[in-house]
Amino acid sequence: MAGQGEQSKYSRQVLFAGIGEAGQRRLGEARVALVGCGALGSAQANALARAGVGALRLIDRDFVEESNLQRQMLFDEADAREALPKAVAAERKLRLINSATRVEGVVADLVPENAEELLGGFDLFLDGTDNFETRWLLNDVAVKHGRPWVYGAVVASYGVTMAIVPGQGACLTCLMEEPGAGLEETCDTVGVINPAVNWVAALQVSQALQLLVGRWSPATAKIHRGDLWRNEFHASPLPRPRPDCRTCQRREFVHLAGKARPQVTMCGRNSVQIHERRRRLDLDELSRRLASQGDVRHNDYLLRLRVPPYELTLFADGRAIVGGTTDAATARSLYARYVGS
Ligand SMILES: [Zn+2]
């Protein structure tokens, strides 16, 4: 009966000529890592779990907030009230969606020190990040280990996506070595609407499925750009690798070799993340110590201290998100005052 169930679960996808029985078997054996489980990552993970991908690893450093729910389809109000890490909330939800997929949420920031370990053993990576530093790091790991990844970015009503397959087209560095004009805009400054998110994620997942079942071709793949408010869509052929590209031609993996970034201002809110302090925090102990300093709440994964106008969210791995400022020095001084240096 179990076999029957599995068969009927994917029957409409197996009927589809591009996938078929053989493709479905390959999906069942596939291992996919998602970097970032916010808006794009939620949509990607939801689709891949339903499609019957064998294993999904969700890597995300952030926690669920009420302002995420408008576009981050795996989360609900209870997740936001509990301030669950997105990786944990997504893992729970995906297990209810498809128990046949092995889902593993990892609460971590992808940085040079852990990138190869966290992505090792996976067939394909999906970009659900909100920043180019992490995308270039992902590109370094993918090119170095010969793994495909699918780039995707979205802001306001505009999105862009492209599959990057080492040896079969340009890599991210071929396209840009530094953030280009227009990319300074973030969801923080100009917002984002959910159809733009879902359009980009749908194209990313479609590329992923083609790659996983062995039906992807650089001849038909495209860079897609679209604006879902202006109703303008553009597809252009995959660019060739740039002959002098330091990543895919000279194989210099500068982002992977780099030191961890000192801090990052995150998309979606007025806050700074501190993540150079790589020592674990005892949240129970910290909770007792900080009780007299302000409003403290904690769960198994994080502790939140409200000291208006600031809010410190401390993770068990030692990271912190300091809300209420975009100034790195202020964030560091608050961390030093309440946690220690
Ligand atoms: Zn390149």
Tab-separated table of C-alpha atoms and ligand atoms in Angstrom:
chain	number	residue	atom	x	y	z
A	1	MET	CA	0.000	0.000	0.000
A	2	ALA	CA	2.838	2.383	0.802
A	3	GLY	CA	4.194	1.926	-2.701
A	4	GLN	CA	0.728	2.605	-4.130
A	5	GLY	CA	0.517	5.762	-2.029
A	6	GLU	CA	3.858	7.038	-3.241
A	7	GLN	CA	2.834	6.305	-6.796
A	8	SER	CA	-0.456	8.171	-6.587
A	9	LYS	CA	1.174	11.038	-4.696
A	10	TYR	CA	3.271	11.915	-7.748
A	11	SER	CA	0.932	10.591	-10.468
A	12	ARG	CA	0.357	13.940	-12.214
A	13	GLN	CA	4.057	14.674	-12.246
A	14	VAL	CA	4.944	11.185	-13.544
A	15	LEU	CA	2.383	11.652	-16.344
A	16	PHE	CA	4.252	14.769	-17.410
A	17	ALA	CA	6.529	13.698	-20.281
A	18	GLY	CA	9.515	15.757	-19.123
A	19	ILE	CA	9.713	13.808	-15.847
A	20	GLY	CA	8.104	10.358	-16.167
A	21	GLU	CA	8.863	7.366	-13.918
A	22	ALA	CA	12.616	7.610	-14.420
A	23	GLY	CA	12.648	11.317	-13.590
A	24	GLN	CA	10.550	10.739	-10.476
A	25	ARG	CA	13.059	8.113	-9.276
A	26	ARG	CA	15.884	10.584	-9.790
A	27	LEU	CA	14.009	13.241	-7.820
A	28	GLY	CA	13.547	10.740	-5.000
A	29	GLU	CA	17.312	10.239	-4.837
A	30	ALA	CA	18.198	13.931	-5.188
A	31	ARG	CA	19.695	16.029	-2.386
A	32	VAL	CA	19.121	19.783	-2.580
A	33	ALA	CA	20.466	22.508	-0.280
A	34	LEU	CA	18.565	25.797	0.037
A	35	VAL	CA	20.543	28.795	1.177
A	36	GLY	CA	18.111	31.166	2.836
A	37	CYS	CA	14.595	30.181	3.817
A	38	GLY	CA	12.755	33.478	3.641
A	39	ALA	CA	10.424	34.385	0.792
A	40	LEU	CA	12.205	32.650	-2.101
A	41	GLY	CA	13.405	29.754	0.064
A	42	SER	CA	9.899	29.061	1.425
A	43	ALA	CA	8.448	28.854	-2.072
A	44	GLN	CA	11.330	26.688	-3.336
A	45	ALA	CA	11.199	24.295	-0.377
A	46	ASN	CA	7.423	23.959	-0.576
A	47	ALA	CA	7.601	23.087	-4.287
A	48	LEU	CA	10.545	20.673	-4.009
A	49	ALA	CA	9.084	18.792	-1.031
A	50	ARG	CA	5.779	18.354	-2.885
A	51	ALA	CA	7.665	17.241	-6.000
A	52	GLY	CA	9.239	14.429	-3.967
A	53	VAL	CA	12.891	15.483	-3.783
A	54	GLY	CA	14.691	12.967	-1.551
A	55	ALA	CA	16.492	15.315	0.813
A	56	LEU	CA	16.288	19.036	1.515
A	57	ARG	CA	18.667	20.981	3.732
A	58	LEU	CA	17.410	24.464	4.650
A	59	ILE	CA	20.112	26.837	5.850
A	60	ASP	CA	18.837	30.064	7.400
A	61	ARG	CA	20.165	32.454	10.050
A	62	ASP	CA	16.991	34.378	10.784
A	63	PHE	CA	13.761	34.018	12.783
A	64	VAL	CA	10.113	34.499	11.796
A	65	GLU	CA	8.548	37.929	12.276
A	66	GLU	CA	5.039	39.161	11.583
A	67	SER	CA	6.230	41.311	8.647
A	68	ASN	CA	7.482	38.131	6.901
A	69	LEU	CA	4.042	36.515	6.595
A	70	GLN	CA	2.941	38.640	3.623
A	71	ARG	CA	5.365	36.730	1.351
A	72	GLN	CA	7.031	33.843	3.244
A	73	MET	CA	4.540	31.115	2.493
A	74	LEU	CA	5.702	28.394	4.903
A	75	PHE	CA	5.158	30.450	8.059
A	76	ASP	CA	2.141	31.456	10.118
A	77	GLU	CA	1.250	33.770	12.998
A	78	ALA	CA	2.147	31.171	15.640
A	79	ASP	CA	5.685	30.881	14.206
A	80	ALA	CA	6.048	34.669	14.443
A	81	ARG	CA	4.666	34.807	18.010
A	82	GLU	CA	7.164	32.147	19.085
A	83	ALA	CA	9.970	33.829	17.100
A	84	LEU	CA	10.959	30.428	15.745
A	85	PRO	CA	14.059	30.255	13.576
A	86	LYS	CA	12.916	30.028	9.960
A	87	ALA	CA	14.909	26.815	9.435
A	88	VAL	CA	13.070	25.162	12.351
A	89	ALA	CA	9.579	26.426	11.425
A	90	ALA	CA	10.105	25.436	7.776
A	91	GLU	CA	11.327	21.956	8.693
A	92	ARG	CA	8.198	21.350	10.808
A	93	LYS	CA	5.859	22.561	8.063
A	94	LEU	CA	7.561	20.607	5.283
A	95	ARG	CA	7.377	17.348	7.263
A	96	LEU	CA	3.591	17.758	7.341
A	97	ILE	CA	3.576	18.405	3.590
A	98	ASN	CA	5.631	15.372	2.531
A	99	SER	CA	6.870	12.834	5.067
A	100	ALA	CA	8.830	11.055	2.317
A	101	THR	CA	11.278	13.951	1.945
A	102	ARG	CA	14.114	14.049	4.481
A	103	VAL	CA	14.047	17.669	5.632
A	104	GLU	CA	16.748	19.176	7.782
A	105	GLY	CA	16.669	22.785	8.973
A	106	VAL	CA	20.048	24.248	9.914
A	107	VAL	CA	20.028	27.485	11.944
A	108	ALA	CA	23.239	29.064	10.691
A	109	ASP	CA	24.697	31.832	8.616
A	110	LEU	CA	26.521	30.578	5.521
A	111	VAL	CA	30.072	31.927	5.935
A	112	PRO	CA	33.466	30.938	4.475
A	113	GLU	CA	34.272	28.778	7.520
A	114	ASN	CA	31.212	26.529	7.180
A	115	ALA	CA	30.118	26.827	3.527
A	116	GLU	CA	31.829	23.707	2.164
A	117	GLU	CA	30.736	21.603	5.125
A	118	LEU	CA	27.095	22.771	4.991
A	119	LEU	CA	26.821	22.328	1.217
A	120	GLY	CA	28.952	19.174	0.930
A	121	GLY	CA	27.208	16.080	-0.454
A	122	PHE	CA	24.334	18.018	-2.070
A	123	ASP	CA	23.583	17.731	-5.803
A	124	LEU	CA	22.255	21.234	-6.300
A	125	PHE	CA	21.995	24.530	-4.419
A	126	LEU	CA	19.166	27.053	-4.588
A	127	ASP	CA	19.648	30.736	-3.882
A	128	GLY	CA	17.131	32.109	-1.413
A	129	THR	CA	19.505	34.716	0.001
A	130	ASP	CA	19.019	38.461	0.124
A	131	ASN	CA	22.607	39.614	-0.401
A	132	PHE	CA	25.452	39.329	-2.883
A	133	GLU	CA	28.164	38.448	-0.376
A	134	THR	CA	26.431	35.128	0.305
A	135	ARG	CA	25.698	34.584	-3.407
A	136	TRP	CA	29.367	35.005	-4.330
A	137	LEU	CA	30.303	32.571	-1.568
A	138	LEU	CA	27.726	30.104	-2.890
A	139	ASN	CA	29.120	30.608	-6.408
A	140	ASP	CA	32.662	29.845	-5.162
A	141	VAL	CA	31.563	26.560	-3.540
A	142	ALA	CA	29.494	25.564	-6.598
A	143	VAL	CA	32.258	26.239	-9.118
A	144	LYS	CA	34.979	24.672	-6.941
A	145	HIS	CA	32.995	21.451	-6.484
A	146	GLY	CA	31.318	21.396	-9.898
A	147	ARG	CA	27.758	21.667	-8.556
A	148	PRO	CA	24.927	23.573	-10.263
A	149	TRP	CA	23.090	26.364	-8.465
A	150	VAL	CA	20.186	28.594	-9.386
A	151	TYR	CA	20.530	32.312	-8.755
A	152	GLY	CA	17.408	34.289	-7.917
A	153	ALA	CA	16.778	37.805	-6.670
A	154	VAL	CA	13.648	39.817	-6.115
A	155	VAL	CA	12.837	43.314	-4.923
A	156	ALA	CA	9.656	45.372	-5.260
A	157	SER	CA	7.864	43.848	-8.296
A	158	TYR	CA	11.094	42.968	-10.152
A	159	GLY	CA	12.990	39.686	-10.281
A	160	VAL	CA	15.866	37.987	-12.052
A	161	THR	CA	16.962	34.361	-12.176
A	162	MET	CA	19.473	32.139	-13.944
A	163	ALA	CA	20.868	28.634	-13.561
A	164	ILE	CA	24.631	28.513	-13.100
A	165	VAL	CA	26.069	25.174	-14.181
A	166	PRO	CA	29.864	24.937	-13.955
A	167	GLY	CA	31.382	24.157	-17.347
A	168	GLN	CA	28.139	24.961	-19.194
A	169	GLY	CA	27.858	28.740	-19.091
A	170	ALA	CA	28.734	31.856	-17.159
A	171	CYS	CA	29.083	31.914	-13.379
A	172	LEU	CA	27.925	34.754	-11.126
A	173	THR	CA	31.373	36.415	-11.182
A	174	CYS	CA	31.296	36.416	-15.005
A	175	LEU	CA	28.181	38.599	-14.732
A	176	MET	CA	29.346	40.843	-11.924
A	177	GLU	CA	32.242	41.143	-9.515
A	178	GLU	CA	30.740	43.965	-7.486
A	179	PRO	CA	27.099	44.844	-6.869
A	180	GLY	CA	25.907	46.829	-9.888
A	181	ALA	CA	23.746	49.898	-10.171
A	182	GLY	CA	20.209	49.399	-8.947
A	183	LEU	CA	21.081	46.491	-6.686
A	184	GLU	CA	21.451	48.760	-3.656
A	185	GLU	CA	17.687	48.791	-3.426
A	186	THR	CA	16.432	46.256	-0.916
A	187	CYS	CA	13.106	45.052	0.409
A	188	ASP	CA	13.851	47.474	3.271
A	189	THR	CA	13.737	50.549	1.063
A	190	VAL	CA	11.271	49.699	-1.699
A	191	GLY	CA	9.334	46.701	-0.374
A	192	VAL	CA	8.366	43.552	-2.244
A	193	ILE	CA	5.121	41.931	-3.429
A	194	ASN	CA	4.527	38.202	-3.203
A	195	PRO	CA	3.724	37.453	-6.870
A	196	ALA	CA	7.230	38.658	-7.795
A	197	VAL	CA	8.685	36.269	-5.200
A	198	ASN	CA	6.647	33.338	-6.447
A	199	TRP	CA	7.474	34.039	-10.101
A	200	VAL	CA	11.225	33.973	-9.419
A	201	ALA	CA	10.936	30.895	-7.188
A	202	ALA	CA	8.854	29.077	-9.835
A	203	LEU	CA	11.528	29.669	-12.475
A	204	GLN	CA	14.255	28.561	-10.047
A	205	VAL	CA	12.393	25.367	-9.184
A	206	SER	CA	11.704	24.634	-12.839
A	207	GLN	CA	15.442	24.890	-13.591
A	208	ALA	CA	16.180	22.731	-10.546
A	209	LEU	CA	13.759	19.997	-11.650
A	210	GLN	CA	15.268	19.961	-15.159
A	211	LEU	CA	18.781	19.697	-13.710
A	212	LEU	CA	17.809	16.964	-11.239
A	213	VAL	CA	16.091	14.741	-13.821
A	214	GLY	CA	18.853	15.289	-16.399
A	215	ARG	CA	16.774	17.323	-18.853
A	216	TRP	CA	18.507	20.695	-18.499
A	217	SER	CA	20.303	22.143	-21.517
A	218	PRO	CA	22.389	25.321	-21.768
A	219	ALA	CA	20.999	25.745	-25.294
A	220	THR	CA	17.469	26.383	-24.023
A	221	ALA	CA	18.197	27.851	-20.571
A	222	LYS	CA	17.785	31.611	-20.189
A	223	ILE	CA	18.368	34.557	-17.907
A	224	HIS	CA	14.875	35.691	-16.999
A	225	ARG	CA	14.073	39.209	-15.921
A	226	GLY	CA	10.551	40.348	-15.178
A	227	ASP	CA	8.516	43.091	-13.622
A	228	LEU	CA	5.176	41.782	-12.422
A	229	TRP	CA	3.670	45.239	-11.924
A	230	ARG	CA	4.618	46.641	-15.309
A	231	ASN	CA	3.891	43.282	-16.968
A	232	GLU	CA	7.271	43.274	-18.694
A	233	PHE	CA	9.230	40.069	-19.179
A	234	HIS	CA	12.518	39.454	-20.874
A	235	ALA	CA	14.466	36.249	-21.520
A	236	SER	CA	17.967	36.207	-22.984
A	237	PRO	CA	20.340	33.314	-23.741
A	238	LEU	CA	22.808	32.192	-21.083
A	239	PRO	CA	25.998	34.233	-21.423
A	240	ARG	CA	29.293	32.483	-22.157
A	241	PRO	CA	31.921	32.459	-19.407
A	242	ARG	CA	34.131	35.542	-19.381
A	243	PRO	CA	37.654	34.392	-20.474
A	244	ASP	CA	39.330	36.193	-17.568
A	245	CYS	CA	36.760	35.282	-14.862
A	246	ARG	CA	38.661	34.825	-11.616
A	247	THR	CA	36.193	32.250	-10.321
A	248	CYS	CA	35.309	29.852	-13.140
A	249	GLN	CA	38.406	30.397	-15.371
A	250	ARG	CA	41.276	31.206	-12.994
A	251	ARG	CA	39.691	29.204	-10.144
A	252	GLU	CA	40.532	31.770	-7.485
A	253	PHE	CA	37.910	31.389	-4.793
A	254	VAL	CA	38.356	34.698	-3.022
A	255	HIS	CA	35.040	34.655	-1.162
A	256	LEU	CA	35.613	31.154	0.172
A	257	ALA	CA	39.126	32.115	1.270
A	258	GLY	CA	37.899	35.338	2.880
A	259	LYS	CA	37.480	36.039	6.539
A	260	ALA	CA	33.976	36.046	7.993
A	261	ARG	CA	32.279	39.343	7.450
A	262	PRO	CA	32.277	41.559	10.506
A	263	GLN	CA	28.572	42.450	10.303
A	264	VAL	CA	25.752	42.656	7.819
A	265	THR	CA	22.744	44.939	7.645
A	266	MET	CA	19.855	42.669	6.907
A	267	CYS	CA	17.088	42.969	4.365
A	268	GLY	CA	13.661	43.538	5.804
A	269	ARG	CA	14.343	45.562	8.928
A	270	ASN	CA	16.320	48.267	10.657
A	271	SER	CA	19.003	46.002	12.149
A	272	VAL	CA	22.605	44.842	12.166
A	273	GLN	CA	23.774	41.277	12.496
A	274	ILE	CA	26.923	40.536	14.470
A	275	HIS	CA	28.429	37.188	13.667
A	276	GLU	CA	32.147	37.235	14.245
A	277	ARG	CA	31.760	35.975	17.812
A	278	ARG	CA	31.806	32.267	17.264
A	279	ARG	CA	31.252	30.961	20.733
A	280	ARG	CA	28.105	29.302	21.969
A	281	LEU	CA	25.851	31.097	24.399
A	282	ASP	CA	24.051	29.424	27.293
A	283	LEU	CA	20.612	30.985	26.769
A	284	ASP	CA	19.222	29.849	30.153
A	285	GLU	CA	22.118	31.406	32.010
A	286	LEU	CA	21.969	34.555	29.905
A	287	SER	CA	18.232	34.829	30.460
A	288	ARG	CA	18.709	34.844	34.248
A	289	ARG	CA	21.543	37.345	34.030
A	290	LEU	CA	19.656	39.780	31.779
A	291	ALA	CA	16.306	39.588	33.602
A	292	SER	CA	16.955	42.860	35.441
A	293	GLN	CA	18.095	44.694	32.292
A	294	GLY	CA	14.882	44.665	30.290
A	295	ASP	CA	12.123	42.482	28.885
A	296	VAL	CA	13.668	39.020	28.226
A	297	ARG	CA	12.009	36.150	26.387
A	298	HIS	CA	13.646	32.998	25.161
A	299	ASN	CA	12.940	29.652	23.501
A	300	ASP	CA	15.245	26.708	22.703
A	301	TYR	CA	16.897	28.573	19.836
A	302	LEU	CA	17.142	32.223	20.706
A	303	LEU	CA	16.788	34.875	23.388
A	304	ARG	CA	15.275	38.286	22.863
A	305	LEU	CA	16.072	41.290	25.055
A	306	ARG	CA	14.053	44.477	24.631
A	307	VAL	CA	15.810	47.628	25.790
A	308	PRO	CA	13.955	50.394	23.902
A	309	PRO	CA	14.647	51.650	21.330
A	310	TYR	CA	16.760	48.523	20.770
A	311	GLU	CA	16.015	44.825	20.609
A	312	LEU	CA	18.782	42.232	20.807
A	313	THR	CA	18.121	38.751	19.477
A	314	LEU	CA	20.829	36.330	20.578
A	315	PHE	CA	21.241	32.903	18.989
A	316	ALA	CA	22.723	29.872	20.715
A	317	ASP	CA	25.646	29.857	18.250
A	318	GLY	CA	26.746	33.291	19.479
A	319	ARG	CA	25.290	35.417	16.706
A	320	ALA	CA	23.191	38.446	17.441
A	321	ILE	CA	20.745	40.599	15.526
A	322	VAL	CA	20.550	44.085	16.960
A	323	GLY	CA	17.318	45.836	15.985
A	324	GLY	CA	16.653	49.549	16.182
A	325	THR	CA	19.879	50.642	14.514
A	326	THR	CA	21.772	50.332	11.254
A	327	ASP	CA	24.997	51.503	12.898
A	328	ALA	CA	27.575	48.740	13.406
A	329	ALA	CA	29.361	50.546	16.259
A	330	THR	CA	26.119	50.962	18.224
A	331	ALA	CA	25.305	47.288	17.666
A	332	ARG	CA	28.744	46.173	18.873
A	333	SER	CA	28.567	48.334	21.951
A	334	LEU	CA	25.123	46.947	22.874
A	335	TYR	CA	26.427	43.406	22.382
A	336	ALA	CA	29.437	44.131	24.580
A	337	ARG	CA	27.259	45.678	27.286
A	338	TYR	CA	24.708	42.875	27.539
A	339	VAL	CA	26.563	39.766	26.401
A	340	GLY	CA	30.258	40.545	26.768
A	341	SER	CA	33.022	41.165	24.283
B	1	ZN	ZN	32.850	32.910	-14.175
